[in-house]
Coordinates of C-alpha atoms in Angstrom, one line a residue:
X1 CA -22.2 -119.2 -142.7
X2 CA -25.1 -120.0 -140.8
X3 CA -26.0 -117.2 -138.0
X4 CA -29.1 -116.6 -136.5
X5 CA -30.0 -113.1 -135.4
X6 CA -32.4 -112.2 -132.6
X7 CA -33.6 -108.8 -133.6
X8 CA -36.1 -108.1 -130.4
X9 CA -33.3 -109.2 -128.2
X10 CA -31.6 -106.7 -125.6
X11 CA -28.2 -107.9 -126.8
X12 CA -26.6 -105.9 -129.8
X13 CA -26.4 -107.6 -132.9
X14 CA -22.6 -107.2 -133.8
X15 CA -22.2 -109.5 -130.1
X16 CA -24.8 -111.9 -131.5
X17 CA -22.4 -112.2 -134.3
X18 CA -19.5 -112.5 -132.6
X19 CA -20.9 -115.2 -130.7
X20 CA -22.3 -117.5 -133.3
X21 CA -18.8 -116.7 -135.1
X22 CA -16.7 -118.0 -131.6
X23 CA -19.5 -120.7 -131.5
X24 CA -18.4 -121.9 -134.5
X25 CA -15.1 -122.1 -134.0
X26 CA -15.2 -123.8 -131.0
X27 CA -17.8 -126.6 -132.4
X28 CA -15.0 -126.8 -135.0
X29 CA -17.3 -126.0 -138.0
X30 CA -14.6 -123.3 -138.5
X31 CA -11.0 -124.2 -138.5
X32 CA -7.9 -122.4 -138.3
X33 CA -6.4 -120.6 -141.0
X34 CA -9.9 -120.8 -142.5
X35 CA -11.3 -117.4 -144.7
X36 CA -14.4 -115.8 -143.0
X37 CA -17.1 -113.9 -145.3
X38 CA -16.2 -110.2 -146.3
X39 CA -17.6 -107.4 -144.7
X40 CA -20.1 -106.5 -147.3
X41 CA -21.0 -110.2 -148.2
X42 CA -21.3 -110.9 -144.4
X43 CA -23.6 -107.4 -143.9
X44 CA -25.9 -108.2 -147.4
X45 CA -26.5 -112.2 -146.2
X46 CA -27.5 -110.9 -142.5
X47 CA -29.1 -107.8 -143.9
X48 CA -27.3 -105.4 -141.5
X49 CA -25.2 -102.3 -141.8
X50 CA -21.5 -103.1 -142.5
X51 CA -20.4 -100.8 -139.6
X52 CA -22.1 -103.7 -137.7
X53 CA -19.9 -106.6 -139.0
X54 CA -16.9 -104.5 -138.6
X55 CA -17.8 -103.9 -135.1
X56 CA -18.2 -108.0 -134.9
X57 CA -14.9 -108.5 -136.1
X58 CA -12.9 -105.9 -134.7
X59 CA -14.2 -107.6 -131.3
X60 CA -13.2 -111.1 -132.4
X61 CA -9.8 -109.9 -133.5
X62 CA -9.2 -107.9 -130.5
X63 CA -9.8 -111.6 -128.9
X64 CA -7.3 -113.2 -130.6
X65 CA -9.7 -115.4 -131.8
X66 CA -9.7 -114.5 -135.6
X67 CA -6.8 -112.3 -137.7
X68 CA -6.9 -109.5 -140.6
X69 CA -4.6 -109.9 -143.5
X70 CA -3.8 -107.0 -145.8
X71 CA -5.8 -107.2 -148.8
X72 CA -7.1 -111.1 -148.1
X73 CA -9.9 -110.1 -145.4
X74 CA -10.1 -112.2 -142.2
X75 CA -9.3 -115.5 -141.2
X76 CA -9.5 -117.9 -137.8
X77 CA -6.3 -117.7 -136.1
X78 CA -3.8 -120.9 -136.1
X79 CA -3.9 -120.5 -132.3
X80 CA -7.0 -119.8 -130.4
X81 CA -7.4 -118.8 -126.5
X82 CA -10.4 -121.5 -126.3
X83 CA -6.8 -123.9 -127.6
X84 CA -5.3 -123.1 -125.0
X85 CA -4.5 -123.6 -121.6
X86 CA -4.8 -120.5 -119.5
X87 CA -4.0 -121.2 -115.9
X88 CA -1.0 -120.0 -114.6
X89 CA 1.1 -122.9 -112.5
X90 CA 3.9 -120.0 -111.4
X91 CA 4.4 -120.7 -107.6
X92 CA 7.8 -120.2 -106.6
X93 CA 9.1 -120.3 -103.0
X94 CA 8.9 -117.3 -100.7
X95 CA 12.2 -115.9 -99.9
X96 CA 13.3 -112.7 -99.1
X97 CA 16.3 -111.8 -100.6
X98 CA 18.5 -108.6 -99.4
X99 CA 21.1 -107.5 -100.8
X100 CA 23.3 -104.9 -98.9
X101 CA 26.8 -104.6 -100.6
X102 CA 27.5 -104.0 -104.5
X103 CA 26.8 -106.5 -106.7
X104 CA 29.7 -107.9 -109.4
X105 CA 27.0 -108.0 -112.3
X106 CA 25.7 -104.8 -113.6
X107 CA 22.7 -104.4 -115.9
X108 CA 25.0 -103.4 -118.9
X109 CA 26.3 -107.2 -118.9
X110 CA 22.9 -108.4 -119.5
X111 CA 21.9 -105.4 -121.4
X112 CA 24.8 -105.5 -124.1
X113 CA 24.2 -109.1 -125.1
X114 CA 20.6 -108.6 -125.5
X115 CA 21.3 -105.2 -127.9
X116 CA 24.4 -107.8 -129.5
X117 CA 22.0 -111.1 -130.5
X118 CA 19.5 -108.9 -131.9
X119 CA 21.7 -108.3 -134.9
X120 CA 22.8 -111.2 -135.8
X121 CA 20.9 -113.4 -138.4
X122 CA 19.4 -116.8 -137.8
X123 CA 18.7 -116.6 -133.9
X124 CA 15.7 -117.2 -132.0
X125 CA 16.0 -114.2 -129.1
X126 CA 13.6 -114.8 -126.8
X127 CA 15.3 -112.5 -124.5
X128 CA 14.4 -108.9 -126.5
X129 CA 10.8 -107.9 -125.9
X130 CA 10.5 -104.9 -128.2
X131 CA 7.8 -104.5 -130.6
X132 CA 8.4 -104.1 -134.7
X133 CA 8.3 -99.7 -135.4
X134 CA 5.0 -99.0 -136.7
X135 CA 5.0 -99.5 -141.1
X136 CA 3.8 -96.0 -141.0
X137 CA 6.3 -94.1 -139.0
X138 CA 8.3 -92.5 -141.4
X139 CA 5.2 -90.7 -142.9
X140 CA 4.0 -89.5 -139.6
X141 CA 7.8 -88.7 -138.8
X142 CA 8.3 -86.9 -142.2
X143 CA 4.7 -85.3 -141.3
X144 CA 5.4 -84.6 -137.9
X145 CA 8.7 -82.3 -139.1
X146 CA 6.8 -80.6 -142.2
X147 CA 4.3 -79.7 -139.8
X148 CA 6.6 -77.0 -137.8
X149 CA 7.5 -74.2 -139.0
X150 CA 10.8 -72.4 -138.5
X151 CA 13.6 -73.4 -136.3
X152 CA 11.3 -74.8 -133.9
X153 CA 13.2 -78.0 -133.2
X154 CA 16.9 -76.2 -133.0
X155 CA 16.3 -74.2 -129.4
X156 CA 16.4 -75.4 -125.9
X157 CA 12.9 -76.6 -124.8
X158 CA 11.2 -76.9 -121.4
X159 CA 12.5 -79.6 -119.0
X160 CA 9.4 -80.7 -118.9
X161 CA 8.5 -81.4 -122.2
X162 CA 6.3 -80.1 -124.9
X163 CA 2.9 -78.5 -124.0
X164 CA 0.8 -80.5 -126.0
X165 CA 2.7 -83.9 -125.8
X166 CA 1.6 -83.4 -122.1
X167 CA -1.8 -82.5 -122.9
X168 CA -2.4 -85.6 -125.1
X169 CA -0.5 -88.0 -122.2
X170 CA -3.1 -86.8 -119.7
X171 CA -6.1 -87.2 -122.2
X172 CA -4.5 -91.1 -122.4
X173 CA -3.9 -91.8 -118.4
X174 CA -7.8 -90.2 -117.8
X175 CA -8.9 -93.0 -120.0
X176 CA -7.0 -95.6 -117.9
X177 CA -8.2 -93.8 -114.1
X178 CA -5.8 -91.7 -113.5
X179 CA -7.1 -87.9 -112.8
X180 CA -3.6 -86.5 -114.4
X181 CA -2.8 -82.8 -115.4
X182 CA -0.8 -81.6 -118.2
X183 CA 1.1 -80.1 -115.2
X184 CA 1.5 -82.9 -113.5
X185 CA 3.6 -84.4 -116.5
X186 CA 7.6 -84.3 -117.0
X187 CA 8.5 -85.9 -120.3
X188 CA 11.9 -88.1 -119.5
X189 CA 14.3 -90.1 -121.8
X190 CA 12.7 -93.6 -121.6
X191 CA 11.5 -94.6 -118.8
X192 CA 15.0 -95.8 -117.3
X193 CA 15.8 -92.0 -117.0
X194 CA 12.6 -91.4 -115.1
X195 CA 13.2 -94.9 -112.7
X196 CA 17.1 -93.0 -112.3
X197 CA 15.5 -89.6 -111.8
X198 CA 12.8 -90.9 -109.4
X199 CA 15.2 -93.1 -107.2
X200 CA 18.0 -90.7 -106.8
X201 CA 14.9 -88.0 -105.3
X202 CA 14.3 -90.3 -102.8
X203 CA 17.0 -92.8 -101.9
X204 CA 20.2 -92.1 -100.2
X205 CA 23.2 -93.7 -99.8
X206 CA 22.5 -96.6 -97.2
X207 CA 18.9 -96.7 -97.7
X208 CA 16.3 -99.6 -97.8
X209 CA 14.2 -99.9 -100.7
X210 CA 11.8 -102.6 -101.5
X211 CA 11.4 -104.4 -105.1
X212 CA 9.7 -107.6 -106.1
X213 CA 12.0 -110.8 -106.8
X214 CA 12.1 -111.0 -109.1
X215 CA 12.4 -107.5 -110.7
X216 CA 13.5 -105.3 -113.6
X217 CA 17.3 -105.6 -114.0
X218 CA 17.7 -102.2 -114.7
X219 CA 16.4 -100.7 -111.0
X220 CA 18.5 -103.1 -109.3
X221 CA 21.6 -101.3 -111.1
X222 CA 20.6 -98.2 -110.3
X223 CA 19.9 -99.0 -106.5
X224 CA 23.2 -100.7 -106.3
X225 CA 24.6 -97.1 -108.0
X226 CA 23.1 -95.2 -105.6
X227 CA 24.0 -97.3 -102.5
X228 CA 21.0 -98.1 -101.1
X229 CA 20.3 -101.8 -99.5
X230 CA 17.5 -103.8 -101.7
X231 CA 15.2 -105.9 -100.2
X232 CA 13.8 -108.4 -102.3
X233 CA 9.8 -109.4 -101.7
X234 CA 9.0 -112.6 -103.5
X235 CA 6.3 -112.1 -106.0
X236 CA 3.2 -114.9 -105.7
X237 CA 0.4 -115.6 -108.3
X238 CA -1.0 -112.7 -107.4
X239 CA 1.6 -110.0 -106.9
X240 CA 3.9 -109.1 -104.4
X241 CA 3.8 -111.2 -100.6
X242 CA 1.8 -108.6 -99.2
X243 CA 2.3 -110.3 -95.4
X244 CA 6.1 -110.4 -96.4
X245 CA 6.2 -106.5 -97.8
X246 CA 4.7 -105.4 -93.8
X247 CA 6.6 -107.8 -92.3
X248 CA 9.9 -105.5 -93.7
X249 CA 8.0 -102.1 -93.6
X250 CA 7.9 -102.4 -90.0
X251 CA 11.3 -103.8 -89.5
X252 CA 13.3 -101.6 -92.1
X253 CA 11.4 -98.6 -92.4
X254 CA 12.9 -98.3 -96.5
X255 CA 12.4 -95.5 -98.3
X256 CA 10.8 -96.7 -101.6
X257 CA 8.2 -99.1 -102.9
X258 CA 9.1 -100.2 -106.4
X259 CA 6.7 -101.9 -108.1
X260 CA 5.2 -102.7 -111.6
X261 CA 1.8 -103.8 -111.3
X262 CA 0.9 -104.3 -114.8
X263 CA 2.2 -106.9 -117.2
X264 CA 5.0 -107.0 -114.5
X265 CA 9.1 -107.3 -116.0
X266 CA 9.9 -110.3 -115.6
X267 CA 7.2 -112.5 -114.7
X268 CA 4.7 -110.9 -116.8
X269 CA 1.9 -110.9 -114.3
X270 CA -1.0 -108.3 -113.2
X271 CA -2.3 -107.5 -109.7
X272 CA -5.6 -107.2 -109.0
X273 CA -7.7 -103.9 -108.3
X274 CA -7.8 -105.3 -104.0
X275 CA -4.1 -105.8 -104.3
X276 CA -3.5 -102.7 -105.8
X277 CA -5.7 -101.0 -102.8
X278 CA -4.1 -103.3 -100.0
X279 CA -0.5 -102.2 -101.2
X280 CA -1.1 -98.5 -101.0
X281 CA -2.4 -99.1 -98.0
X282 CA 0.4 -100.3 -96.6
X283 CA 2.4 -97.6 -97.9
X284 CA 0.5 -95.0 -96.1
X285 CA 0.9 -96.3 -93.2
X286 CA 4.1 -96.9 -93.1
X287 CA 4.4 -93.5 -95.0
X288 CA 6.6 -95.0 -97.4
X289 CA 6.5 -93.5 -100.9
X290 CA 5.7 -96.0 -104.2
X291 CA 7.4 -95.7 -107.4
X292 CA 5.1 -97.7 -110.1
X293 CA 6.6 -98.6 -113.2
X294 CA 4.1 -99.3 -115.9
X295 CA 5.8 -99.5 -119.5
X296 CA 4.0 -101.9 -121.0
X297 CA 0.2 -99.8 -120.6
X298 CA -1.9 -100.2 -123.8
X299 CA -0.8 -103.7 -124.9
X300 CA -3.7 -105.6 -122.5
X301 CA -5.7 -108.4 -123.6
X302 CA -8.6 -107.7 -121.4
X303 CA -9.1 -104.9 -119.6
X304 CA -6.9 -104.4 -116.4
X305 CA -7.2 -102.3 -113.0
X306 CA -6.2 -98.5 -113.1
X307 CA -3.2 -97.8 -111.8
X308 CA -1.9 -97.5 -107.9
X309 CA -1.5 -93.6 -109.1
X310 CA -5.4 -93.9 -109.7
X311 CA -5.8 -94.1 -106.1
X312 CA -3.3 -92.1 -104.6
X313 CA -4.8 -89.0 -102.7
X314 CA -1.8 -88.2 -100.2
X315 CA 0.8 -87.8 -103.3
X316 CA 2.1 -90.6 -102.4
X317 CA 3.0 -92.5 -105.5
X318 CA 5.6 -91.5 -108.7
X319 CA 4.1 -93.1 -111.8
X320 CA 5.9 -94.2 -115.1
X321 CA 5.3 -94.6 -118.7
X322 CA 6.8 -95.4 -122.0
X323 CA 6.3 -95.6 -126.1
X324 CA 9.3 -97.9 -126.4
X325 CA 7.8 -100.5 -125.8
X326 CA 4.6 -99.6 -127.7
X327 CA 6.1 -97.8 -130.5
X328 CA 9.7 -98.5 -130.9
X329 CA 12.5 -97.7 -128.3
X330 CA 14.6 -95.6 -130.6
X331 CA 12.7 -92.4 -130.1
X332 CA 13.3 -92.5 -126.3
X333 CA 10.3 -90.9 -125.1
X334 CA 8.5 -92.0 -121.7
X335 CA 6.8 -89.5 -119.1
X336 CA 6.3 -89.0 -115.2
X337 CA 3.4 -88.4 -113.4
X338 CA 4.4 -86.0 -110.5
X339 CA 2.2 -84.8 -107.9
X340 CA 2.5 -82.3 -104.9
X341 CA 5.7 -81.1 -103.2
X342 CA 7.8 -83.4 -104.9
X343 CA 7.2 -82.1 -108.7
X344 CA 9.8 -79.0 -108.6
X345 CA 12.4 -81.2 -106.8
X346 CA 12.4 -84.1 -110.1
X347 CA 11.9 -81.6 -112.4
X348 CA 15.0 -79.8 -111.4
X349 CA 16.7 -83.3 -111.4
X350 CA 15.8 -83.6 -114.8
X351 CA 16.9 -80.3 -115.6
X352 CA 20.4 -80.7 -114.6
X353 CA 20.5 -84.2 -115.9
X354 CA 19.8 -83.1 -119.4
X355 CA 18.0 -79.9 -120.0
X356 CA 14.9 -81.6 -121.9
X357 CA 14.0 -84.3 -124.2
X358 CA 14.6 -84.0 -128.1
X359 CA 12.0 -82.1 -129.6
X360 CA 12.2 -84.2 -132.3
X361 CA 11.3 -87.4 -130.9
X362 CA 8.6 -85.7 -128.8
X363 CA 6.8 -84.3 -132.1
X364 CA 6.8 -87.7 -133.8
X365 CA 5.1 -89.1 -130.7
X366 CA 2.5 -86.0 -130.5
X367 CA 1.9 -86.7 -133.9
X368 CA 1.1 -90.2 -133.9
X369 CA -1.2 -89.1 -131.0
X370 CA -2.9 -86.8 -132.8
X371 CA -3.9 -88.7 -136.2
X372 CA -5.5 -91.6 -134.6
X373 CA -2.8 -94.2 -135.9
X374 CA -1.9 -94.8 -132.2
X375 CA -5.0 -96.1 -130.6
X376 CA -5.0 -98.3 -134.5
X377 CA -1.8 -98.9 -133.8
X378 CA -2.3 -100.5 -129.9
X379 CA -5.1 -102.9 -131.6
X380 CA -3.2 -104.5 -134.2
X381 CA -0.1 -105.2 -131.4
X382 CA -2.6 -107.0 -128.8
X383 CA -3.9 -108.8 -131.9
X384 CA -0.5 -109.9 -132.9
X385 CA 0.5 -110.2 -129.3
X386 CA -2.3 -112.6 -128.4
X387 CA -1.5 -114.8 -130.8
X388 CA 2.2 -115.2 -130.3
X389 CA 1.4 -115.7 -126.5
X390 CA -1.3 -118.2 -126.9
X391 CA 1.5 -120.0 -129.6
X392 CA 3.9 -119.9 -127.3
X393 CA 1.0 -121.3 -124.3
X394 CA 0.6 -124.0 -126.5
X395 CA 4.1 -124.6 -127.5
X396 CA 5.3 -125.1 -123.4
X397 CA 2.0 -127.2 -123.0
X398 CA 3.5 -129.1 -126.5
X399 CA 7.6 -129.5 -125.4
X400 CA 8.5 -128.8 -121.6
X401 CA 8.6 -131.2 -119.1
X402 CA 5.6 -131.2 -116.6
X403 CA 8.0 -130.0 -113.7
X404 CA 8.5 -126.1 -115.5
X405 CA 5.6 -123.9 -114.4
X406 CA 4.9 -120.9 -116.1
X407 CA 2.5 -117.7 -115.5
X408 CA -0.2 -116.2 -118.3
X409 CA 0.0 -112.9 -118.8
X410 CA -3.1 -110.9 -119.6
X411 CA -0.6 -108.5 -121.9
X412 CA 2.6 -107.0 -122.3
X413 CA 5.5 -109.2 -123.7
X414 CA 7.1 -111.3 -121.4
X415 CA 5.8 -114.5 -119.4
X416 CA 7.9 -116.5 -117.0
X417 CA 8.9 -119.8 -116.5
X418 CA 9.7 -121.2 -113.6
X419 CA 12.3 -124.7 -113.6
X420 CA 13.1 -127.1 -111.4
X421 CA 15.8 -126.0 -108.5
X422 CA 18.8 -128.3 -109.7
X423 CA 18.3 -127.2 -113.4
X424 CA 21.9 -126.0 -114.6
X425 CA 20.5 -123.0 -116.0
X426 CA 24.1 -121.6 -117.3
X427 CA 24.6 -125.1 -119.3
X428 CA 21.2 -124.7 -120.7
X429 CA 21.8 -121.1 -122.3
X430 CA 24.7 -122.3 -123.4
X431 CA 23.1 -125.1 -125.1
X432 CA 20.3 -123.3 -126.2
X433 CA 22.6 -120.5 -127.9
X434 CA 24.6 -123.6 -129.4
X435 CA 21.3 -124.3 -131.7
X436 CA 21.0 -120.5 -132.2
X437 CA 18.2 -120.2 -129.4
X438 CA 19.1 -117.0 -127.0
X439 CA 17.9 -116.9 -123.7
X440 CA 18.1 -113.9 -121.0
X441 CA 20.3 -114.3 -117.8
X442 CA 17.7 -114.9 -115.2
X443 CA 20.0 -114.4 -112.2
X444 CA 20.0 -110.7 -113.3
X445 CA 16.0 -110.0 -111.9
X446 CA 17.0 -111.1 -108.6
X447 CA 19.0 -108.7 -105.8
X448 CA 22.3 -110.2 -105.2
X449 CA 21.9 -112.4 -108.3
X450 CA 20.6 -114.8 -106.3
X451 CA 16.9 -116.6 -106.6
X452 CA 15.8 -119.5 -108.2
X453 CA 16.2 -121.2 -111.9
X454 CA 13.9 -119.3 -114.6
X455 CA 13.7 -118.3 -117.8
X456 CA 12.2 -115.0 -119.1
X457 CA 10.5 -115.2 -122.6
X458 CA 9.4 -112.9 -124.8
X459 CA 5.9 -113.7 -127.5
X460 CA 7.0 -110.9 -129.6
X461 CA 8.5 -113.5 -131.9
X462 CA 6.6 -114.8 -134.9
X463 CA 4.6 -117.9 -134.4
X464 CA 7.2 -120.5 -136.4
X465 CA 10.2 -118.9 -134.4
X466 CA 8.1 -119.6 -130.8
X467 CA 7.5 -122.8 -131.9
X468 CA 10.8 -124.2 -133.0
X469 CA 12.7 -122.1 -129.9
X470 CA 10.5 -123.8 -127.4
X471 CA 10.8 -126.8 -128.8
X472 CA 14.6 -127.2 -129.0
X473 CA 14.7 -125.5 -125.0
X474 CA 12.0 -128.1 -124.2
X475 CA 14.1 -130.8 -125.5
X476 CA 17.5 -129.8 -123.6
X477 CA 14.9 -129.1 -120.4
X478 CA 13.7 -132.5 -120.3
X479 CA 17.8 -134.3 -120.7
X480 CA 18.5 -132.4 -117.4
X481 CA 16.1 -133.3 -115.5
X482 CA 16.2 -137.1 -116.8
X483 CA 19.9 -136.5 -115.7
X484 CA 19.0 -135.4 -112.4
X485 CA 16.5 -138.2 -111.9
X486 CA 19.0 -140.9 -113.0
X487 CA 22.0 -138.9 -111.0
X488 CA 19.3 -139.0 -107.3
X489 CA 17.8 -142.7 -108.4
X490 CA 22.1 -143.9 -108.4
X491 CA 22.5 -142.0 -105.2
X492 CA 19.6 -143.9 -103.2
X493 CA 20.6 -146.9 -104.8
X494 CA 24.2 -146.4 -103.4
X495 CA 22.9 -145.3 -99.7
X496 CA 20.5 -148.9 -99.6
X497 CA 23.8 -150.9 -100.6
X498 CA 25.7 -149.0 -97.8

């Protein structure tokens, strides 16, 4: 391998490296699936320290652009982001959508398939965004539990968690902005018990809350549970219709901001750092509090904006967090941070709503924390989950007719596609399912189950599964809409006879 280093220059050699490395795979001198030089054969031919050339291509990895295997060394990835086509064509129409009487589809209808497919053999569910448990969790589990002494794990425990699960959660949210106290911290069952614990503090019966549409299924059950009247602010490219969100502040005066402004469930799309600023703003002053969900934290691409929480400084925002979907979601651990007057209030909530969160599953967690497998942990996911995404990129670029739209998510596990209005979607899932392809009920991230045709898609797939899922949806896409063509061309045909 040819690689030229400047050693006056100001730039540091393991980034000269990695750019003569992403040179040459873009040139095409290196092709996918082809073996890069070891570390120390790499490190003796460019006479550098090896520490160097692991720096290189821990960079290049974190890219996407090249992959470790166990025991092989490192290769170029079979799907590259320079492959790919990275601009996001998502633009749906911008309709409000409110919904003020119960619906007659709760979350657990969408929910129960989902937890059903996953166990049986031979389907492609592209509805199930969950990572693989780390291979190492038993020994930090079996670790974790050797670790205490005594009947540590049998007693009741504080509501709000375990000191020093809190302690290392606020070390991780200073990283990402946030300027979070151990105190400010109430360890909850999942996230989906904070979201319940959250919305039942501050929405009554009757109540207007705001979401984006499309949203998380699961809040729009528990809104509906609770009473309260949804109003749904269609997201654009960039985030939520800010115009359309004051436009309802001022007329509705809700109660609640929900929002998830990172890797956002369903569409899979991230708000920038002025949208982030301009929302909060608008909260304040309409003095309407903001709930921001963000479960998907730590699987980025690039980096992203710190939180809305990061910028709070009238305690104005509830913020949420997760290990399911960064761990694995069995061990039901996620967190709140709580700030001001409103602390004691959830925290009594959570009190009465279960007394505290197994100690168990918080001491796995801490422990993980603690031994620096997490933070290994993260980098080998956004590896992975580059990769699938940029397959599955490719594959809609590959297979779907030019009339879906999709977004490009800088991370998390879920992008969006966007079809065509007179798209049966039902048929199509039914179809789909038919060729052992599972797709997710889209109607169920919109209030009132209303909205547009769409298809949320998980990357957390291997690469041969994205490819042969989207390739069979692609096919039964594009026989609709030749349908739909030939059914409108008959029609005007019909009308000119008339």
């Amino acid at each position: 391998m040819n690689i030229v280093l400047e050693r006056q220059s100001s730039k540091p050699i393991y980034l000269q490296i990695r750019d003569r490395i992403r040179h040459l795979i873009k040139s095409g001198a290196l092709k996918a699936g082809d073996r890069l030089p070891s570390i120390r054969a790499l490190a003796e031919s460019l006479q550098v320290n090896k520490l160097t050339i692991i720096e290189a291509y821990n960079v290049l990895e974190a890219d996407g652009i090249i992959s470790a295997r166990q025991g092989s060394g490192y290769f170029v990835s079979s799907v590259c982001p320079t492959c790919t086509n990275l601009k996001s064509t998502f633009a749906p129409v911008q309709n409000v959508l409110i919904l003020e009487s119960l619906s007659q589809c709760p979350s657990f209808d969408t929910y129960a398939p989902l937890i059903h497919v996953q166990t049986q053999p031979g389907i492609i569910n592209f509805g199930y965004g969950y990572p693989p448990p780390p291979k190492d969790i038993n020994h930090i589990a079996r670790r974790a539990l050797k670790q205490e002494e005594g009947d540590i794990f049998f007693p009741y425990e504080l509501p709000q968690g375990q000191e020093n699960l809190c302690r290392q959660i606020a070390q991780i949210l200073v990283q990402q902005g946030l300027e979070v106290f151990p105190e400010n911290l109430i360890i909850t069952n999942g996230s989906q018990q904070g979201l319940s614990l959250a919305m039942s503090y501050y929405v009554q019966p009757g109540d207007w809350v705001i979401v984006e549409s499309p949203t998380y299924y699961g809040v729009i059950s528990i809104l509906e549970n609770l009473g309260a009247r949804i109003i749904g602010i269609p997201m654009t490219a960039e985030g939520i219709n800010l115009n359309l969100l004051e436009q309802y502040l001022d007329s509705h005066r809700p109660k609640l901001i929900y929002t998830i402004t990172t890797f956002h469930n369903p569409t899979g799309l991230t708000t920038t750092q002025a949208h982030r600023q301009q929302l909060l703003a608008l909260a304040e002053k309409y003095e309407c509090p903001i709930l921001e969900d963000n479960a998907y934290e730590g699987l980025n691409f690039e980096p992203v904006p710190a939180p809305i929480k990061a910028l709070d400084k009238h305690d104005l925002v509830t913020y949420l967090g997760t290990f399911s979907k960064t761990l694995f979601p069995g061990l039901r651990v996620g967190y709140m941070v709580v700030t001001g007057k409103h602390y004691s209030a959830i925290l009594e909530r959570k009190f009465l709503h279960d007394f505290h969160t197994s100690g168990i599953s918080q001491a796995i967690v801490s422990e993980y924390l603690a031994s620096g497998h997490y933070r290994r942990h993260l980098h080998r996911l956004r590896t992975d989950n580059l990769q699938s995404r940029n397959t599955m990129l490719k594959a809609l670029a590959d297979y779907f007719p030019e009339e879906a739209r999709w977004t490009v998510p800088k991370g998390g596990l879920f992008l969006w596609v966007q079809l065509p209005d007179d798209v049966p979607i039902q048929t199509l899932r039914n179809e789909a399912l038919a060729q052992n392809v599972f797709l997710a009920c889209c109607s169920t991230f919109f209030p009132d189950k209303q909205g547009y045709p769409a298809m949320r898609l998980t990357f957390r797939l291997p690469p041969a599964e994205i490819e042969s899922g989207i390739a069979i949806v692609g096919k039964l896409l594009k026989k609709h809409i030749r349908r739909q063509v030939k059914q409108i061309s008959n029609e005007r045909s019909l009308i000119h006879y008339i």
